[in-house]
Amino acid sequence: MKIKGQHHQTIWLKDERTVQIFDQRYFPHQIVIEDLTKLEDFEVAITDMHVRGAPLIGVTAAYGLYIAALEALEQQDFDTYFTNAVKRLRKTRPTAVDLFHAIEKVVTTVNSTEELKKKSLLALEAAKLLAEESVVSCRSIGEHGLKIIKEIASRKKGKPVNILTHCNAGWIACIDYGTATAPIYLAHDAGIPVHVWVDETRPRNQGANLTAFELNEHGVPHTVITDNAGGHLMQHNMVDMVIVGTDRTTRQGDVANKIGTYLKALAAKDNNVSFYVALPSSSIDWNVNDGLTEIPIEQRNPDEVKYVHGWDGEKLSKVLITPKDSPAANYGFDVTPARLVTGLITDRGICEASEEGLLSLFPEKNESDF
Ligand code: MRU
């Protein structure tokens, strides 16, 4: 997607030993590119959210394992170093399942050869492949979701389709296109009038900082709203549909996404507004059924709630908004039960949020040992 008219993706290889990313903590105020050259850089980049968003977290970890494999070649015992790198990367973020899927893919590929030098080459190929697959997957989510937007647009006879989204499930959370935003970009590019209500998404403000930034760069009409405004807008027929992303979708169609998603789903149900979740297959956890009890919910540093970051006109500043000693709690995600989800927009098509719905698109998972 574009920044200042130029096509970009979120992660790329600069040279054999350097992976580059946009340090997302600076968007939209500054464009900062960061070099990741050692395993620890990848751990910090994922944990401290220089990169974030389920698909991008997965691909970043995959590149991290490539660099770890290069480092392992310089150690006495490749396997011990590499296995420890896997452990370290698995600990970076708990909720998004793409992280674990991506790590598993690289590990399987690396283990497919005994030749030490070949291991790092295979890790690199696996990381590149995961990135390419993510782009293709997001593009198909876009094509499937576009059909829903077209249908609403034809009912609205030329009036803009108002879409509400939460957090950032755009290209900045993926490699390109995004998940929730892919249908929106495709609709906009096809000349269908769309307007996006962007939830600011406290405490890290991914909506205000990232979704608004990328929609703005692409010229998609949008308005940033407070996290609590969605219900009011729905009551007044100002939202035609909701599309959000997901960090983990269970076998029965429950969806873990950024904290606050559940409340949007409740408001949507009460107001008869369609609530769609856009997801690549990599975000489905076929081993988990009940999202409420089985998905680990990340709890982050309370300071993210107590302090607000913003641009003071010259630099990024941080200000305290609570009494200094007030405790704060920072739950990163919540689970929206399948019954509140109108449909899942996947890379293979749209289905009901249920085991039957998912299996109709992924019949090969029928034989799962779940
Ligand atoms: O904590 P984050 O910023 O990594 O959370 C991101 C989200 O919740 C996204 O909406 C999600 O990863 C959806 S997938 C593009």
Coordinates of C-alpha atoms and ligand atoms in Angstrom, one line a residue:
M1 CA 0.0 0.0 0.0
K2 CA 1.0 3.6 -0.2
I3 CA 2.9 6.2 1.9
K4 CA 3.2 9.5 0.1
G5 CA 2.2 7.9 -3.1
Q6 CA 4.9 5.2 -3.0
H7 CA 4.2 1.5 -2.6
H8 CA 5.4 -0.1 0.6
Q9 CA 5.2 -3.3 2.5
T10 CA 5.7 -3.5 6.3
I11 CA 8.8 -5.7 6.4
W12 CA 11.6 -6.4 4.0
L13 CA 15.2 -7.7 3.7
K14 CA 17.7 -4.9 3.3
D15 CA 20.7 -7.2 3.0
E16 CA 21.7 -10.7 4.0
R17 CA 21.9 -9.8 7.7
T18 CA 19.5 -7.0 8.0
V19 CA 15.7 -7.0 8.1
Q20 CA 14.0 -3.6 8.0
I21 CA 10.6 -2.6 9.4
F22 CA 8.7 0.6 10.0
D23 CA 8.9 1.4 13.7
Q24 CA 5.2 1.8 14.1
R25 CA 5.4 3.7 17.4
Y26 CA 6.2 6.8 15.4
F27 CA 3.3 6.6 12.9
P28 CA 1.6 8.9 11.9
H29 CA 4.0 11.7 13.0
Q30 CA 7.3 10.3 11.7
I31 CA 8.4 7.6 9.3
V32 CA 11.1 5.7 11.1
I33 CA 12.7 2.7 9.6
E34 CA 14.4 0.3 12.0
D35 CA 17.2 -2.2 11.2
L36 CA 16.7 -5.6 12.9
T37 CA 20.1 -7.4 12.9
K38 CA 20.1 -9.7 15.9
L39 CA 17.6 -12.0 17.6
E40 CA 17.1 -9.6 20.5
D41 CA 16.0 -6.8 18.1
F42 CA 13.2 -9.0 16.9
E43 CA 12.1 -9.9 20.4
V44 CA 12.0 -6.2 21.4
A45 CA 10.3 -5.2 18.1
I46 CA 7.4 -7.6 18.7
T47 CA 7.1 -7.2 22.5
D48 CA 7.3 -3.4 22.5
M49 CA 5.1 -3.1 19.4
H50 CA 7.5 -1.6 17.0
V51 CA 5.6 -4.1 14.8
R52 CA 2.2 -5.4 15.8
G53 CA -0.9 -6.9 14.2
A54 CA -1.3 -10.7 14.0
P55 CA 0.0 -11.4 10.5
L56 CA 3.0 -9.0 10.8
I57 CA 3.9 -10.4 14.2
G58 CA 4.1 -13.9 12.6
V59 CA 6.2 -12.8 9.6
T60 CA 8.6 -10.8 11.9
A61 CA 9.1 -13.8 14.1
A62 CA 9.9 -15.9 11.0
Y63 CA 12.5 -13.4 9.9
G64 CA 13.8 -13.4 13.5
L65 CA 14.4 -17.1 13.2
Y66 CA 16.3 -16.6 10.0
I67 CA 18.7 -14.2 11.8
A68 CA 18.8 -16.6 14.7
A69 CA 19.8 -19.4 12.4
L70 CA 22.7 -17.3 11.1
E71 CA 23.7 -16.6 14.7
A72 CA 23.4 -20.3 15.5
L73 CA 25.9 -21.1 12.7
E74 CA 28.5 -19.1 14.7
Q75 CA 27.8 -21.1 17.9
Q76 CA 29.3 -24.4 18.9
D77 CA 25.9 -26.1 19.1
F78 CA 23.4 -25.0 16.4
D79 CA 20.4 -26.9 17.8
T80 CA 20.7 -25.6 21.3
Y81 CA 21.0 -22.0 20.2
F82 CA 18.2 -22.2 17.6
T83 CA 15.8 -24.0 20.0
N84 CA 16.3 -21.3 22.6
A85 CA 15.6 -18.7 20.0
V86 CA 12.3 -20.4 19.2
K87 CA 11.5 -20.3 22.9
R88 CA 12.3 -16.6 23.2
L89 CA 10.2 -15.6 20.2
R90 CA 7.3 -17.7 21.3
K91 CA 7.2 -15.6 24.5
T92 CA 7.0 -12.2 22.8
R93 CA 3.1 -11.9 22.5
P94 CA 0.6 -14.5 23.7
T95 CA -2.7 -13.9 21.9
A96 CA -2.2 -13.7 18.2
V97 CA -1.9 -17.3 16.9
D98 CA -0.1 -16.3 13.7
L99 CA 3.1 -16.0 15.8
F100 CA 3.0 -19.7 16.7
H101 CA 1.9 -20.8 13.3
A102 CA 4.8 -18.9 11.6
I103 CA 7.3 -20.2 14.1
E104 CA 6.1 -23.7 13.6
K105 CA 6.5 -23.4 9.8
V106 CA 10.0 -22.1 10.0
V107 CA 11.0 -24.8 12.5
T108 CA 9.6 -27.6 10.4
T109 CA 11.4 -26.2 7.3
V110 CA 14.7 -25.8 9.2
N111 CA 14.5 -29.3 10.6
S112 CA 14.0 -30.7 7.1
T113 CA 17.7 -30.7 6.5
E114 CA 20.7 -31.9 8.5
E115 CA 23.0 -29.6 6.6
L116 CA 23.8 -26.7 9.0
K117 CA 24.5 -24.1 6.3
K118 CA 21.3 -25.0 4.4
K119 CA 19.2 -24.4 7.6
S120 CA 19.6 -20.6 7.5
L121 CA 18.8 -20.5 3.7
L122 CA 15.6 -22.6 4.3
A123 CA 14.6 -20.3 7.2
L124 CA 14.9 -17.3 4.9
E125 CA 12.9 -19.0 2.2
A126 CA 10.2 -19.9 4.7
A127 CA 10.0 -16.3 6.1
K128 CA 9.7 -14.9 2.5
L129 CA 7.0 -17.4 1.7
L130 CA 5.0 -16.5 4.8
A131 CA 5.2 -12.9 3.8
E132 CA 4.1 -13.6 0.2
E133 CA 1.3 -15.9 1.4
S134 CA 0.0 -13.1 3.7
V135 CA -0.2 -10.7 0.8
V136 CA -2.1 -13.2 -1.4
S137 CA -4.4 -14.0 1.5
C138 CA -5.2 -10.4 2.3
R139 CA -5.9 -9.7 -1.3
S140 CA -8.5 -12.6 -1.4
I141 CA -10.1 -11.4 1.8
G142 CA -10.5 -8.1 0.0
E143 CA -12.1 -9.7 -3.0
H144 CA -14.6 -11.7 -0.9
G145 CA -15.4 -8.8 1.4
L146 CA -15.9 -6.5 -1.6
K147 CA -19.0 -8.4 -2.5
I148 CA -20.7 -7.4 0.8
I149 CA -19.8 -3.8 0.4
K150 CA -21.1 -3.8 -3.2
E151 CA -24.4 -5.2 -2.1
I152 CA -24.8 -2.5 0.6
A153 CA -23.7 0.1 -1.9
S154 CA -26.4 -0.9 -4.4
R155 CA -29.0 -0.7 -1.7
K156 CA -27.8 2.8 -0.7
K157 CA -28.0 4.0 -4.3
G158 CA -24.7 6.0 -4.5
K159 CA -24.6 7.2 -0.8
P160 CA -21.4 6.2 1.0
V161 CA -21.2 2.9 2.7
N162 CA -20.3 3.6 6.4
I163 CA -18.0 1.0 7.8
L164 CA -16.8 1.0 11.4
T165 CA -13.5 -0.6 12.4
H166 CA -11.7 -1.1 15.6
C167 CA -7.9 -1.2 16.2
N168 CA -5.7 -1.5 13.1
A169 CA -6.3 -4.5 11.0
G170 CA -4.9 -2.6 7.9
W171 CA -1.8 -3.2 5.8
I172 CA 0.3 -1.9 8.7
A173 CA -0.8 -4.9 10.7
C174 CA 0.0 -7.3 7.9
I175 CA 2.4 -7.1 4.9
D176 CA 0.0 -5.5 2.4
Y177 CA -3.7 -4.7 2.0
G178 CA -4.7 -5.6 5.6
T179 CA -7.5 -7.9 6.6
A180 CA -10.4 -5.7 7.7
T181 CA -9.2 -2.9 5.4
A182 CA -8.7 -5.0 2.3
P183 CA -12.4 -5.0 1.2
I184 CA -12.4 -1.2 1.9
Y185 CA -9.4 -0.5 -0.3
L186 CA -10.7 -2.6 -3.1
A187 CA -14.1 -0.9 -2.9
H188 CA -12.6 2.5 -2.8
D189 CA -10.3 1.7 -5.8
A190 CA -13.4 0.4 -7.7
G191 CA -15.1 3.7 -7.2
I192 CA -17.6 2.6 -4.6
P193 CA -18.1 5.5 -2.1
V194 CA -17.0 4.3 1.3
H195 CA -16.5 6.1 4.6
V196 CA -14.8 4.6 7.6
W197 CA -15.5 5.3 11.2
V198 CA -12.1 4.7 12.9
D199 CA -12.2 3.8 16.6
E200 CA -9.3 5.5 18.3
T201 CA -8.6 2.2 20.2
R202 CA -7.2 3.1 23.6
P203 CA -4.7 2.6 25.1
R204 CA -2.2 2.3 22.2
N205 CA -4.5 4.2 19.8
Q206 CA -3.8 1.9 16.8
G207 CA -7.0 3.3 15.2
A208 CA -6.1 7.0 15.6
N209 CA -2.4 6.5 14.8
L210 CA -2.3 3.7 12.3
T211 CA -5.7 3.1 10.6
A212 CA -6.3 6.8 10.1
F213 CA -2.8 7.2 8.8
E214 CA -3.1 4.4 6.2
L215 CA -6.6 5.4 5.1
N216 CA -5.5 9.0 4.8
E217 CA -2.4 8.0 2.7
H218 CA -4.7 6.0 0.4
G219 CA -7.3 8.8 0.1
V220 CA -10.1 6.8 1.8
P221 CA -12.7 9.1 3.5
H222 CA -12.7 8.4 7.2
T223 CA -13.5 9.9 10.6
V224 CA -11.7 9.1 13.9
I225 CA -14.1 8.6 16.8
T226 CA -13.7 7.8 20.5
D227 CA -14.0 4.2 21.4
N228 CA -17.3 4.8 23.1
A229 CA -19.0 6.5 20.1
G230 CA -19.8 3.4 18.0
G231 CA -23.0 2.5 19.8
H232 CA -24.5 6.0 19.4
L233 CA -23.7 6.0 15.7
M234 CA -25.3 2.6 15.2
Q235 CA -28.5 3.7 17.0
H236 CA -28.7 6.6 14.5
N237 CA -28.2 4.4 11.4
M238 CA -24.8 5.9 10.7
V239 CA -23.1 2.5 10.5
D240 CA -23.9 0.1 7.6
M241 CA -21.5 -2.6 8.7
V242 CA -18.6 -3.3 11.1
I243 CA -15.4 -5.1 9.9
V244 CA -12.7 -6.0 12.4
G245 CA -9.7 -8.2 12.3
T246 CA -8.8 -11.0 14.6
D247 CA -5.8 -12.3 16.5
R248 CA -7.2 -15.8 16.9
T249 CA -10.4 -17.4 15.7
T250 CA -11.4 -20.6 17.3
R251 CA -12.8 -23.7 15.7
Q252 CA -16.3 -22.7 16.7
G253 CA -15.9 -19.2 15.4
D254 CA -15.2 -17.2 18.5
V255 CA -12.9 -14.3 17.8
A256 CA -10.2 -12.7 20.0
N257 CA -9.4 -9.2 18.9
K258 CA -8.2 -5.9 20.4
I259 CA -9.9 -5.0 23.7
G260 CA -13.3 -3.3 23.0
T261 CA -14.2 -5.4 19.9
Y262 CA -16.8 -7.3 22.0
L263 CA -18.6 -4.2 23.0
K264 CA -18.9 -3.1 19.3
A265 CA -20.3 -6.6 18.5
L266 CA -22.9 -6.2 21.3
A267 CA -23.9 -2.7 20.0
A268 CA -24.1 -4.1 16.5
K269 CA -26.4 -6.9 17.5
D270 CA -28.7 -4.6 19.4
N271 CA -29.0 -2.3 16.3
N272 CA -29.1 -5.0 13.6
V273 CA -25.8 -3.9 12.1
S274 CA -23.8 -6.6 10.4
F275 CA -20.6 -7.5 12.3
Y276 CA -18.0 -9.1 10.1
V277 CA -14.6 -10.4 11.0
A278 CA -11.9 -10.6 8.3
L279 CA -9.2 -13.2 8.8
P280 CA -6.5 -15.1 7.0
S281 CA -6.4 -18.9 7.5
S282 CA -3.2 -18.3 9.6
S283 CA -5.3 -16.7 12.3
I284 CA -7.5 -19.7 12.9
D285 CA -6.6 -21.9 15.8
W286 CA -8.1 -25.3 15.0
N287 CA -7.0 -26.7 18.3
V288 CA -9.1 -24.3 20.4
N289 CA -12.9 -24.3 20.6
D290 CA -14.1 -22.0 23.3
G291 CA -12.5 -18.6 22.9
L292 CA -13.6 -17.4 26.4
T293 CA -11.8 -20.0 28.4
E294 CA -9.0 -21.2 26.0
I295 CA -7.4 -18.1 24.5
P296 CA -4.7 -16.5 26.6
I297 CA -5.4 -12.8 26.9
E298 CA -2.4 -10.5 27.0
Q299 CA -2.1 -8.1 29.9
R300 CA 0.3 -5.3 29.1
N301 CA 2.1 -2.7 31.2
P302 CA -0.4 -0.5 33.1
D303 CA 1.6 2.6 32.1
E304 CA 0.1 2.2 28.6
V305 CA -3.3 3.1 30.3
K306 CA -1.9 5.8 32.7
Y307 CA 0.1 7.7 30.1
V308 CA -1.0 9.1 26.7
H309 CA 1.5 9.6 23.9
G310 CA 1.2 12.2 21.2
W311 CA 2.9 14.8 19.1
D312 CA 3.4 18.1 20.8
G313 CA 4.2 20.0 17.6
E314 CA 7.9 19.2 17.7
K315 CA 8.4 15.7 19.1
L316 CA 6.5 12.7 20.6
S317 CA 5.6 13.4 24.2
K318 CA 4.1 11.3 27.0
V319 CA 1.8 12.7 29.6
L320 CA 0.2 11.2 32.7
I321 CA -3.6 11.2 32.7
T322 CA -4.3 9.5 36.0
P323 CA -3.3 10.2 39.6
K324 CA 0.3 9.0 39.8
D325 CA -0.5 6.3 42.3
S326 CA -3.8 5.0 40.9
P327 CA -3.4 1.4 39.8
A328 CA -4.4 0.6 36.2
A329 CA -5.2 -2.6 34.4
N330 CA -4.4 -3.2 30.7
Y331 CA -6.2 -6.1 29.1
G332 CA -5.0 -6.2 25.5
F333 CA -7.8 -8.3 23.9
D334 CA -11.3 -9.6 24.4
V335 CA -13.3 -12.4 22.9
T336 CA -16.4 -11.9 20.8
P337 CA -18.5 -15.1 20.9
A338 CA -19.5 -16.5 17.5
R339 CA -23.2 -15.8 18.1
L340 CA -22.5 -12.1 17.7
V341 CA -20.6 -12.4 14.5
T342 CA -22.6 -12.1 11.2
G343 CA -19.9 -13.8 9.1
L344 CA -16.2 -14.5 8.8
I345 CA -14.5 -13.1 5.7
T346 CA -11.6 -15.5 5.0
D347 CA -9.2 -15.9 2.2
R348 CA -11.3 -18.8 1.0
G349 CA -14.7 -17.1 1.1
I350 CA -17.3 -15.9 3.6
C351 CA -18.8 -18.3 6.1
E352 CA -20.9 -18.4 9.2
A353 CA -19.0 -18.1 12.4
S354 CA -19.3 -21.7 13.5
E355 CA -17.5 -25.0 13.2
E356 CA -19.7 -26.0 10.3
G357 CA -19.2 -22.7 8.6
L358 CA -15.4 -22.9 8.9
L359 CA -15.3 -26.6 7.9
S360 CA -17.3 -25.8 4.8
L361 CA -14.3 -23.6 3.6
F362 CA -11.6 -25.8 5.2
P363 CA -12.8 -29.4 4.7
E364 CA -9.3 -30.7 5.2
K365 CA -9.6 -29.8 8.9
N366 CA -12.4 -32.2 9.3
E367 CA -10.1 -35.0 10.1
S368 CA -8.3 -33.0 12.8
D369 CA -7.3 -34.8 15.9
F370 CA -9.0 -32.1 18.0
Ligands
MRU1 O1 -2.0 -5.3 19.9 P1 -2.0 -5.3 18.4 O2 -1.9 -3.9 17.9 O3 -1.0 -6.2 17.9 O4 -3.4 -5.8 18.0 C1 -3.8 -5.8 16.7 C2 -5.2 -6.1 16.5 O5 -6.0 -6.4 17.4 C3 -5.6 -6.2 15.1 O6 -6.9 -5.8 14.9 C4 -5.4 -7.7 14.7 O7 -4.1 -8.1 14.9 C5 -6.1 -8.1 13.6 S1 -5.2 -8.8 12.3 C6 -4.8 -7.7 11.2

